[in-house]
Amino acid sequence: HLWFCSHQPIFDDYVRWQVTDQALVDGANPDLILLDTQTTTPMTYYYGGCFCDRCMADFRDWMVDRHTPEDLVALGITDPDTWSYHDHLVDLGYHKTTYESEARSWPNTIPLSRDYRHFQLEWLEEYVQGLTEFIRAEAGPDHTPGIGTSSPIWEAGWPGTRTLFDVPGLTHYTLELGHDAASEEVPS
């Protein structure tokens, strides 16, 4: 699956460009800014997360910060300086199809899946909070637009995950409902 990753600096530059050169261009004072690309795709969590080099490095650092060296070894992380969750799963026999199939279930038996999802959501909350601070600084003290975000409806109720409801600086949250209008069927 191809998606832009919010862990990549070029994506952050792109989102900030949308704010400064689109939403707030020429002194515009929008009432509301919706951060609709903050997860880079709604499927990030549905498929179990992004496995780009930046996400792997950030997850490795997150694990090292939260676990003792002994705990890391018990989790299968024998060399924290070079460990990659992607490579760890491949070594255990996972590949794209088996991983994504099992990742859609919760709970699942994927090693470190709970940690990886927790890392992604914690990181995302911090990232969105940083974006709200950036927007407020760019908008200036005389105009503070409302700032919101969204996620697909299934993500908000996914057992074992937190959502973006309580991120400081957000003023609203929207759930998205996927549908296939051409089918003329109501989603179940």
JSON list of C-alpha atoms in Angstrom, two decimals:
[
{"chain": "A", "resi": 1, "resn": "HIS", "atom": "CA", "xyz": [0.00, 0.00, 0.00]},
{"chain": "A", "resi": 2, "resn": "LEU", "atom": "CA", "xyz": [1.24, 3.43, -0.84]},
{"chain": "A", "resi": 3, "resn": "TRP", "atom": "CA", "xyz": [0.56, 6.37, 1.41]},
{"chain": "A", "resi": 4, "resn": "PHE", "atom": "CA", "xyz": [2.32, 9.44, 2.59]},
{"chain": "A", "resi": 5, "resn": "CYS", "atom": "CA", "xyz": [3.80, 9.06, 6.04]},
{"chain": "A", "resi": 6, "resn": "SER", "atom": "CA", "xyz": [3.45, 11.83, 8.61]},
{"chain": "A", "resi": 7, "resn": "HIS", "atom": "CA", "xyz": [6.75, 10.68, 10.15]},
{"chain": "A", "resi": 8, "resn": "GLN", "atom": "CA", "xyz": [8.57, 11.85, 7.02]},
{"chain": "A", "resi": 9, "resn": "PRO", "atom": "CA", "xyz": [9.83, 15.47, 7.07]},
{"chain": "A", "resi": 10, "resn": "ILE", "atom": "CA", "xyz": [8.66, 16.06, 3.49]},
{"chain": "A", "resi": 11, "resn": "PHE", "atom": "CA", "xyz": [5.08, 15.22, 4.49]},
{"chain": "A", "resi": 12, "resn": "ASP", "atom": "CA", "xyz": [5.24, 17.60, 7.46]},
{"chain": "A", "resi": 13, "resn": "ASP", "atom": "CA", "xyz": [6.56, 20.29, 5.11]},
{"chain": "A", "resi": 14, "resn": "TYR", "atom": "CA", "xyz": [3.61, 19.60, 2.79]},
{"chain": "A", "resi": 15, "resn": "VAL", "atom": "CA", "xyz": [1.01, 19.88, 5.57]},
{"chain": "A", "resi": 16, "resn": "ARG", "atom": "CA", "xyz": [2.56, 23.10, 6.86]},
{"chain": "A", "resi": 17, "resn": "TRP", "atom": "CA", "xyz": [2.62, 24.46, 3.29]},
{"chain": "A", "resi": 18, "resn": "GLN", "atom": "CA", "xyz": [-1.12, 23.73, 3.05]},
{"chain": "A", "resi": 19, "resn": "VAL", "atom": "CA", "xyz": [-1.62, 25.87, 6.14]},
{"chain": "A", "resi": 20, "resn": "THR", "atom": "CA", "xyz": [0.60, 28.81, 5.20]},
{"chain": "A", "resi": 21, "resn": "ASP", "atom": "CA", "xyz": [0.17, 28.91, 1.42]},
{"chain": "A", "resi": 22, "resn": "GLN", "atom": "CA", "xyz": [-3.42, 27.69, 1.12]},
{"chain": "A", "resi": 23, "resn": "ALA", "atom": "CA", "xyz": [-5.55, 28.10, 4.26]},
{"chain": "A", "resi": 24, "resn": "LEU", "atom": "CA", "xyz": [-3.94, 31.28, 5.58]},
{"chain": "A", "resi": 25, "resn": "VAL", "atom": "CA", "xyz": [-2.68, 32.76, 2.29]},
{"chain": "A", "resi": 26, "resn": "ASP", "atom": "CA", "xyz": [-2.83, 36.54, 1.89]},
{"chain": "A", "resi": 27, "resn": "GLY", "atom": "CA", "xyz": [-4.19, 37.12, 5.38]},
{"chain": "A", "resi": 28, "resn": "ALA", "atom": "CA", "xyz": [-7.15, 34.78, 4.99]},
{"chain": "A", "resi": 29, "resn": "ASN", "atom": "CA", "xyz": [-9.02, 34.20, 8.24]},
{"chain": "A", "resi": 30, "resn": "PRO", "atom": "CA", "xyz": [-10.82, 30.87, 7.97]},
{"chain": "A", "resi": 31, "resn": "ASP", "atom": "CA", "xyz": [-13.18, 29.97, 10.77]},
{"chain": "A", "resi": 32, "resn": "LEU", "atom": "CA", "xyz": [-12.04, 26.38, 10.71]},
{"chain": "A", "resi": 33, "resn": "ILE", "atom": "CA", "xyz": [-9.12, 24.26, 9.51]},
{"chain": "A", "resi": 34, "resn": "LEU", "atom": "CA", "xyz": [-9.61, 20.50, 9.22]},
{"chain": "A", "resi": 35, "resn": "LEU", "atom": "CA", "xyz": [-6.46, 18.38, 9.41]},
{"chain": "A", "resi": 36, "resn": "ASP", "atom": "CA", "xyz": [-7.77, 15.61, 7.19]},
{"chain": "A", "resi": 37, "resn": "THR", "atom": "CA", "xyz": [-4.44, 14.08, 6.20]},
{"chain": "A", "resi": 38, "resn": "GLN", "atom": "CA", "xyz": [-2.92, 13.78, 9.65]},
{"chain": "A", "resi": 39, "resn": "THR", "atom": "CA", "xyz": [-2.88, 9.99, 9.63]},
{"chain": "A", "resi": 40, "resn": "THR", "atom": "CA", "xyz": [-1.81, 10.14, 5.98]},
{"chain": "A", "resi": 41, "resn": "THR", "atom": "CA", "xyz": [-4.50, 7.61, 5.21]},
{"chain": "A", "resi": 42, "resn": "PRO", "atom": "CA", "xyz": [-7.34, 6.11, 7.20]},
{"chain": "A", "resi": 43, "resn": "MET", "atom": "CA", "xyz": [-5.91, 2.71, 6.40]},
{"chain": "A", "resi": 44, "resn": "THR", "atom": "CA", "xyz": [-2.76, 3.26, 8.46]},
{"chain": "A", "resi": 45, "resn": "TYR", "atom": "CA", "xyz": [-4.27, 1.58, 11.50]},
{"chain": "A", "resi": 46, "resn": "TYR", "atom": "CA", "xyz": [-6.60, -0.70, 9.61]},
{"chain": "A", "resi": 47, "resn": "TYR", "atom": "CA", "xyz": [-3.61, -2.34, 7.94]},
{"chain": "A", "resi": 48, "resn": "GLY", "atom": "CA", "xyz": [-1.48, -2.28, 11.08]},
{"chain": "A", "resi": 49, "resn": "GLY", "atom": "CA", "xyz": [0.66, 0.76, 10.41]},
{"chain": "A", "resi": 50, "resn": "CYS", "atom": "CA", "xyz": [3.33, 2.14, 8.18]},
{"chain": "A", "resi": 51, "resn": "PHE", "atom": "CA", "xyz": [6.68, 0.35, 7.88]},
{"chain": "A", "resi": 52, "resn": "CYS", "atom": "CA", "xyz": [8.80, 3.03, 6.25]},
{"chain": "A", "resi": 53, "resn": "ASP", "atom": "CA", "xyz": [12.35, 3.62, 7.46]},
{"chain": "A", "resi": 54, "resn": "ARG", "atom": "CA", "xyz": [11.30, 6.63, 9.54]},
{"chain": "A", "resi": 55, "resn": "CYS", "atom": "CA", "xyz": [8.48, 4.78, 11.32]},
{"chain": "A", "resi": 56, "resn": "MET", "atom": "CA", "xyz": [10.81, 1.88, 12.08]},
{"chain": "A", "resi": 57, "resn": "ALA", "atom": "CA", "xyz": [13.44, 4.21, 13.55]},
{"chain": "A", "resi": 58, "resn": "ASP", "atom": "CA", "xyz": [10.84, 6.16, 15.56]},
{"chain": "A", "resi": 59, "resn": "PHE", "atom": "CA", "xyz": [9.28, 2.94, 16.89]},
{"chain": "A", "resi": 60, "resn": "ARG", "atom": "CA", "xyz": [12.70, 1.58, 17.84]},
{"chain": "A", "resi": 61, "resn": "ASP", "atom": "CA", "xyz": [13.43, 4.77, 19.81]},
{"chain": "A", "resi": 62, "resn": "TRP", "atom": "CA", "xyz": [9.98, 4.62, 21.42]},
{"chain": "A", "resi": 63, "resn": "MET", "atom": "CA", "xyz": [10.55, 1.02, 22.55]},
{"chain": "A", "resi": 64, "resn": "VAL", "atom": "CA", "xyz": [14.01, 1.82, 23.95]},
{"chain": "A", "resi": 65, "resn": "ASP", "atom": "CA", "xyz": [12.58, 4.77, 25.90]},
{"chain": "A", "resi": 66, "resn": "ARG", "atom": "CA", "xyz": [9.85, 2.63, 27.49]},
{"chain": "A", "resi": 67, "resn": "HIS", "atom": "CA", "xyz": [11.56, -0.69, 28.23]},
{"chain": "A", "resi": 68, "resn": "THR", "atom": "CA", "xyz": [14.59, -1.81, 30.18]},
{"chain": "A", "resi": 69, "resn": "PRO", "atom": "CA", "xyz": [17.40, -3.56, 28.27]},
{"chain": "A", "resi": 70, "resn": "GLU", "atom": "CA", "xyz": [16.33, -6.84, 29.86]},
{"chain": "A", "resi": 71, "resn": "ASP", "atom": "CA", "xyz": [12.71, -6.33, 28.78]},
{"chain": "A", "resi": 72, "resn": "LEU", "atom": "CA", "xyz": [13.85, -5.53, 25.23]},
{"chain": "A", "resi": 73, "resn": "VAL", "atom": "CA", "xyz": [15.76, -8.80, 25.02]},
{"chain": "A", "resi": 74, "resn": "ALA", "atom": "CA", "xyz": [12.71, -10.68, 26.31]},
{"chain": "A", "resi": 75, "resn": "LEU", "atom": "CA", "xyz": [10.70, -9.03, 23.53]},
{"chain": "A", "resi": 76, "resn": "GLY", "atom": "CA", "xyz": [13.20, -10.21, 20.91]},
{"chain": "A", "resi": 77, "resn": "ILE", "atom": "CA", "xyz": [15.08, -6.93, 20.59]},
{"chain": "A", "resi": 78, "resn": "THR", "atom": "CA", "xyz": [18.68, -7.99, 21.09]},
{"chain": "A", "resi": 79, "resn": "ASP", "atom": "CA", "xyz": [20.35, -5.03, 19.34]},
{"chain": "A", "resi": 80, "resn": "PRO", "atom": "CA", "xyz": [18.32, -1.87, 19.96]},
{"chain": "A", "resi": 81, "resn": "ASP", "atom": "CA", "xyz": [20.67, 0.21, 17.80]},
{"chain": "A", "resi": 82, "resn": "THR", "atom": "CA", "xyz": [19.78, -1.65, 14.61]},
{"chain": "A", "resi": 83, "resn": "TRP", "atom": "CA", "xyz": [16.49, -3.41, 15.38]},
{"chain": "A", "resi": 84, "resn": "SER", "atom": "CA", "xyz": [13.64, -2.98, 12.90]},
{"chain": "A", "resi": 85, "resn": "TYR", "atom": "CA", "xyz": [10.08, -4.08, 13.64]},
{"chain": "A", "resi": 86, "resn": "HIS", "atom": "CA", "xyz": [9.61, -4.81, 9.94]},
{"chain": "A", "resi": 87, "resn": "ASP", "atom": "CA", "xyz": [12.63, -7.11, 9.83]},
{"chain": "A", "resi": 88, "resn": "HIS", "atom": "CA", "xyz": [11.59, -8.70, 13.12]},
{"chain": "A", "resi": 89, "resn": "LEU", "atom": "CA", "xyz": [8.19, -9.64, 11.67]},
{"chain": "A", "resi": 90, "resn": "VAL", "atom": "CA", "xyz": [9.72, -10.91, 8.43]},
{"chain": "A", "resi": 91, "resn": "ASP", "atom": "CA", "xyz": [12.11, -13.08, 10.47]},
{"chain": "A", "resi": 92, "resn": "LEU", "atom": "CA", "xyz": [9.07, -14.52, 12.26]},
{"chain": "A", "resi": 93, "resn": "GLY", "atom": "CA", "xyz": [7.48, -15.45, 8.91]},
{"chain": "A", "resi": 94, "resn": "TYR", "atom": "CA", "xyz": [5.08, -12.55, 8.42]},
{"chain": "A", "resi": 95, "resn": "HIS", "atom": "CA", "xyz": [4.63, -11.01, 5.01]},
{"chain": "A", "resi": 96, "resn": "LYS", "atom": "CA", "xyz": [2.29, -8.32, 3.73]},
{"chain": "A", "resi": 97, "resn": "THR", "atom": "CA", "xyz": [-0.76, -10.53, 3.25]},
{"chain": "A", "resi": 98, "resn": "THR", "atom": "CA", "xyz": [-0.54, -12.46, 6.51]},
{"chain": "A", "resi": 99, "resn": "TYR", "atom": "CA", "xyz": [0.31, -9.36, 8.53]},
{"chain": "A", "resi": 100, "resn": "GLU", "atom": "CA", "xyz": [-2.50, -7.19, 7.12]},
{"chain": "A", "resi": 101, "resn": "SER", "atom": "CA", "xyz": [-5.03, -9.98, 7.43]},
{"chain": "A", "resi": 102, "resn": "GLU", "atom": "CA", "xyz": [-4.26, -10.51, 11.10]},
{"chain": "A", "resi": 103, "resn": "ALA", "atom": "CA", "xyz": [-3.78, -6.78, 11.85]},
{"chain": "A", "resi": 104, "resn": "ARG", "atom": "CA", "xyz": [-7.44, -6.17, 10.96]},
{"chain": "A", "resi": 105, "resn": "SER", "atom": "CA", "xyz": [-8.47, -8.25, 13.97]},
{"chain": "A", "resi": 106, "resn": "TRP", "atom": "CA", "xyz": [-8.21, -6.99, 17.51]},
{"chain": "A", "resi": 107, "resn": "PRO", "atom": "CA", "xyz": [-6.84, -8.40, 19.63]},
{"chain": "A", "resi": 108, "resn": "ASN", "atom": "CA", "xyz": [-4.43, -10.31, 17.45]},
{"chain": "A", "resi": 109, "resn": "THR", "atom": "CA", "xyz": [-1.35, -12.46, 18.01]},
{"chain": "A", "resi": 110, "resn": "ILE", "atom": "CA", "xyz": [1.12, -10.32, 16.07]},
{"chain": "A", "resi": 111, "resn": "PRO", "atom": "CA", "xyz": [4.18, -9.82, 18.29]},
{"chain": "A", "resi": 112, "resn": "LEU", "atom": "CA", "xyz": [4.39, -6.27, 19.64]},
{"chain": "A", "resi": 113, "resn": "SER", "atom": "CA", "xyz": [1.20, -5.25, 17.83]},
{"chain": "A", "resi": 114, "resn": "ARG", "atom": "CA", "xyz": [-0.23, -3.53, 20.90]},
{"chain": "A", "resi": 115, "resn": "ASP", "atom": "CA", "xyz": [3.03, -1.60, 21.40]},
{"chain": "A", "resi": 116, "resn": "TYR", "atom": "CA", "xyz": [3.18, -0.62, 17.74]},
{"chain": "A", "resi": 117, "resn": "ARG", "atom": "CA", "xyz": [-0.38, 0.68, 17.68]},
{"chain": "A", "resi": 118, "resn": "HIS", "atom": "CA", "xyz": [0.13, 2.51, 20.96]},
{"chain": "A", "resi": 119, "resn": "PHE", "atom": "CA", "xyz": [3.30, 4.10, 19.56]},
{"chain": "A", "resi": 120, "resn": "GLN", "atom": "CA", "xyz": [1.48, 5.19, 16.39]},
{"chain": "A", "resi": 121, "resn": "LEU", "atom": "CA", "xyz": [-1.41, 6.77, 18.26]},
{"chain": "A", "resi": 122, "resn": "GLU", "atom": "CA", "xyz": [0.79, 8.46, 20.85]},
{"chain": "A", "resi": 123, "resn": "TRP", "atom": "CA", "xyz": [3.05, 9.82, 18.13]},
{"chain": "A", "resi": 124, "resn": "LEU", "atom": "CA", "xyz": [0.04, 10.97, 16.10]},
{"chain": "A", "resi": 125, "resn": "GLU", "atom": "CA", "xyz": [-1.45, 12.82, 19.07]},
{"chain": "A", "resi": 126, "resn": "GLU", "atom": "CA", "xyz": [1.86, 14.65, 19.61]},
{"chain": "A", "resi": 127, "resn": "TYR", "atom": "CA", "xyz": [2.12, 15.43, 15.89]},
{"chain": "A", "resi": 128, "resn": "VAL", "atom": "CA", "xyz": [-1.41, 16.82, 15.69]},
{"chain": "A", "resi": 129, "resn": "GLN", "atom": "CA", "xyz": [-0.84, 18.88, 18.83]},
{"chain": "A", "resi": 130, "resn": "GLY", "atom": "CA", "xyz": [2.29, 20.32, 17.20]},
{"chain": "A", "resi": 131, "resn": "LEU", "atom": "CA", "xyz": [0.28, 21.19, 14.10]},
{"chain": "A", "resi": 132, "resn": "THR", "atom": "CA", "xyz": [-2.37, 22.98, 16.18]},
{"chain": "A", "resi": 133, "resn": "GLU", "atom": "CA", "xyz": [0.38, 25.07, 17.81]},
{"chain": "A", "resi": 134, "resn": "PHE", "atom": "CA", "xyz": [1.85, 25.84, 14.37]},
{"chain": "A", "resi": 135, "resn": "ILE", "atom": "CA", "xyz": [-1.56, 26.90, 12.99]},
{"chain": "A", "resi": 136, "resn": "ARG", "atom": "CA", "xyz": [-2.21, 29.20, 15.94]},
{"chain": "A", "resi": 137, "resn": "ALA", "atom": "CA", "xyz": [1.22, 30.80, 15.57]},
{"chain": "A", "resi": 138, "resn": "GLU", "atom": "CA", "xyz": [0.75, 31.29, 11.82]},
{"chain": "A", "resi": 139, "resn": "ALA", "atom": "CA", "xyz": [-2.80, 32.66, 12.21]},
{"chain": "A", "resi": 140, "resn": "GLY", "atom": "CA", "xyz": [-1.58, 35.22, 14.72]},
{"chain": "A", "resi": 141, "resn": "PRO", "atom": "CA", "xyz": [-3.09, 36.49, 17.96]},
{"chain": "A", "resi": 142, "resn": "ASP", "atom": "CA", "xyz": [-5.93, 38.38, 16.29]},
{"chain": "A", "resi": 143, "resn": "HIS", "atom": "CA", "xyz": [-7.49, 35.31, 14.67]},
{"chain": "A", "resi": 144, "resn": "THR", "atom": "CA", "xyz": [-7.54, 31.76, 15.98]},
{"chain": "A", "resi": 145, "resn": "PRO", "atom": "CA", "xyz": [-9.44, 29.41, 13.71]},
{"chain": "A", "resi": 146, "resn": "GLY", "atom": "CA", "xyz": [-11.06, 26.29, 15.03]},
{"chain": "A", "resi": 147, "resn": "ILE", "atom": "CA", "xyz": [-8.93, 23.26, 14.33]},
{"chain": "A", "resi": 148, "resn": "GLY", "atom": "CA", "xyz": [-10.27, 19.77, 13.85]},
{"chain": "A", "resi": 149, "resn": "THR", "atom": "CA", "xyz": [-9.33, 16.33, 12.65]},
{"chain": "A", "resi": 150, "resn": "SER", "atom": "CA", "xyz": [-11.07, 13.19, 11.54]},
{"chain": "A", "resi": 151, "resn": "SER", "atom": "CA", "xyz": [-10.85, 9.44, 11.25]},
{"chain": "A", "resi": 152, "resn": "PRO", "atom": "CA", "xyz": [-12.94, 6.70, 9.72]},
{"chain": "A", "resi": 153, "resn": "ILE", "atom": "CA", "xyz": [-15.80, 5.52, 11.88]},
{"chain": "A", "resi": 154, "resn": "TRP", "atom": "CA", "xyz": [-14.33, 2.07, 12.53]},
{"chain": "A", "resi": 155, "resn": "GLU", "atom": "CA", "xyz": [-11.12, 3.56, 13.93]},
{"chain": "A", "resi": 156, "resn": "ALA", "atom": "CA", "xyz": [-12.84, 5.50, 16.70]},
{"chain": "A", "resi": 157, "resn": "GLY", "atom": "CA", "xyz": [-14.31, 2.39, 18.28]},
{"chain": "A", "resi": 158, "resn": "TRP", "atom": "CA", "xyz": [-11.42, 0.04, 17.59]},
{"chain": "A", "resi": 159, "resn": "PRO", "atom": "CA", "xyz": [-10.84, -1.93, 20.82]},
{"chain": "A", "resi": 160, "resn": "GLY", "atom": "CA", "xyz": [-7.49, -1.26, 22.43]},
{"chain": "A", "resi": 161, "resn": "THR", "atom": "CA", "xyz": [-6.82, 2.06, 20.72]},
{"chain": "A", "resi": 162, "resn": "ARG", "atom": "CA", "xyz": [-7.11, 5.64, 21.80]},
{"chain": "A", "resi": 163, "resn": "THR", "atom": "CA", "xyz": [-8.46, 8.32, 19.53]},
{"chain": "A", "resi": 164, "resn": "LEU", "atom": "CA", "xyz": [-7.76, 11.95, 18.82]},
{"chain": "A", "resi": 165, "resn": "PHE", "atom": "CA", "xyz": [-10.72, 13.19, 20.87]},
{"chain": "A", "resi": 166, "resn": "ASP", "atom": "CA", "xyz": [-8.62, 14.75, 23.62]},
{"chain": "A", "resi": 167, "resn": "VAL", "atom": "CA", "xyz": [-5.67, 16.26, 21.75]},
{"chain": "A", "resi": 168, "resn": "PRO", "atom": "CA", "xyz": [-4.98, 19.69, 23.25]},
{"chain": "A", "resi": 169, "resn": "GLY", "atom": "CA", "xyz": [-5.74, 22.44, 20.77]},
{"chain": "A", "resi": 170, "resn": "LEU", "atom": "CA", "xyz": [-8.38, 20.62, 18.74]},
{"chain": "A", "resi": 171, "resn": "THR", "atom": "CA", "xyz": [-11.82, 22.16, 18.78]},
{"chain": "A", "resi": 172, "resn": "HIS", "atom": "CA", "xyz": [-13.73, 19.48, 16.87]},
{"chain": "A", "resi": 173, "resn": "TYR", "atom": "CA", "xyz": [-13.51, 15.89, 15.70]},
{"chain": "A", "resi": 174, "resn": "THR", "atom": "CA", "xyz": [-15.30, 14.27, 12.76]},
{"chain": "A", "resi": 175, "resn": "LEU", "atom": "CA", "xyz": [-15.99, 10.61, 12.12]},
{"chain": "A", "resi": 176, "resn": "GLU", "atom": "CA", "xyz": [-16.01, 9.55, 8.49]},
{"chain": "A", "resi": 177, "resn": "LEU", "atom": "CA", "xyz": [-18.33, 6.84, 7.24]},
{"chain": "A", "resi": 178, "resn": "GLY", "atom": "CA", "xyz": [-17.13, 4.88, 4.25]},
{"chain": "A", "resi": 179, "resn": "HIS", "atom": "CA", "xyz": [-19.76, 4.15, 1.64]},
{"chain": "A", "resi": 180, "resn": "ASP", "atom": "CA", "xyz": [-20.12, 2.90, -1.89]},
{"chain": "A", "resi": 181, "resn": "ALA", "atom": "CA", "xyz": [-22.74, 5.26, -3.33]},
{"chain": "A", "resi": 182, "resn": "ALA", "atom": "CA", "xyz": [-22.77, 3.48, -6.68]},
{"chain": "A", "resi": 183, "resn": "SER", "atom": "CA", "xyz": [-23.98, 0.28, -5.00]},
{"chain": "A", "resi": 184, "resn": "GLU", "atom": "CA", "xyz": [-27.06, 2.07, -3.61]},
{"chain": "A", "resi": 185, "resn": "GLU", "atom": "CA", "xyz": [-26.59, -0.04, -0.46]},
{"chain": "A", "resi": 186, "resn": "VAL", "atom": "CA", "xyz": [-26.47, 1.25, 3.09]},
{"chain": "A", "resi": 187, "resn": "PRO", "atom": "CA", "xyz": [-23.16, 0.25, 4.74]},
{"chain": "A", "resi": 188, "resn": "SER", "atom": "CA", "xyz": [-23.45, -2.20, 7.59]}
]
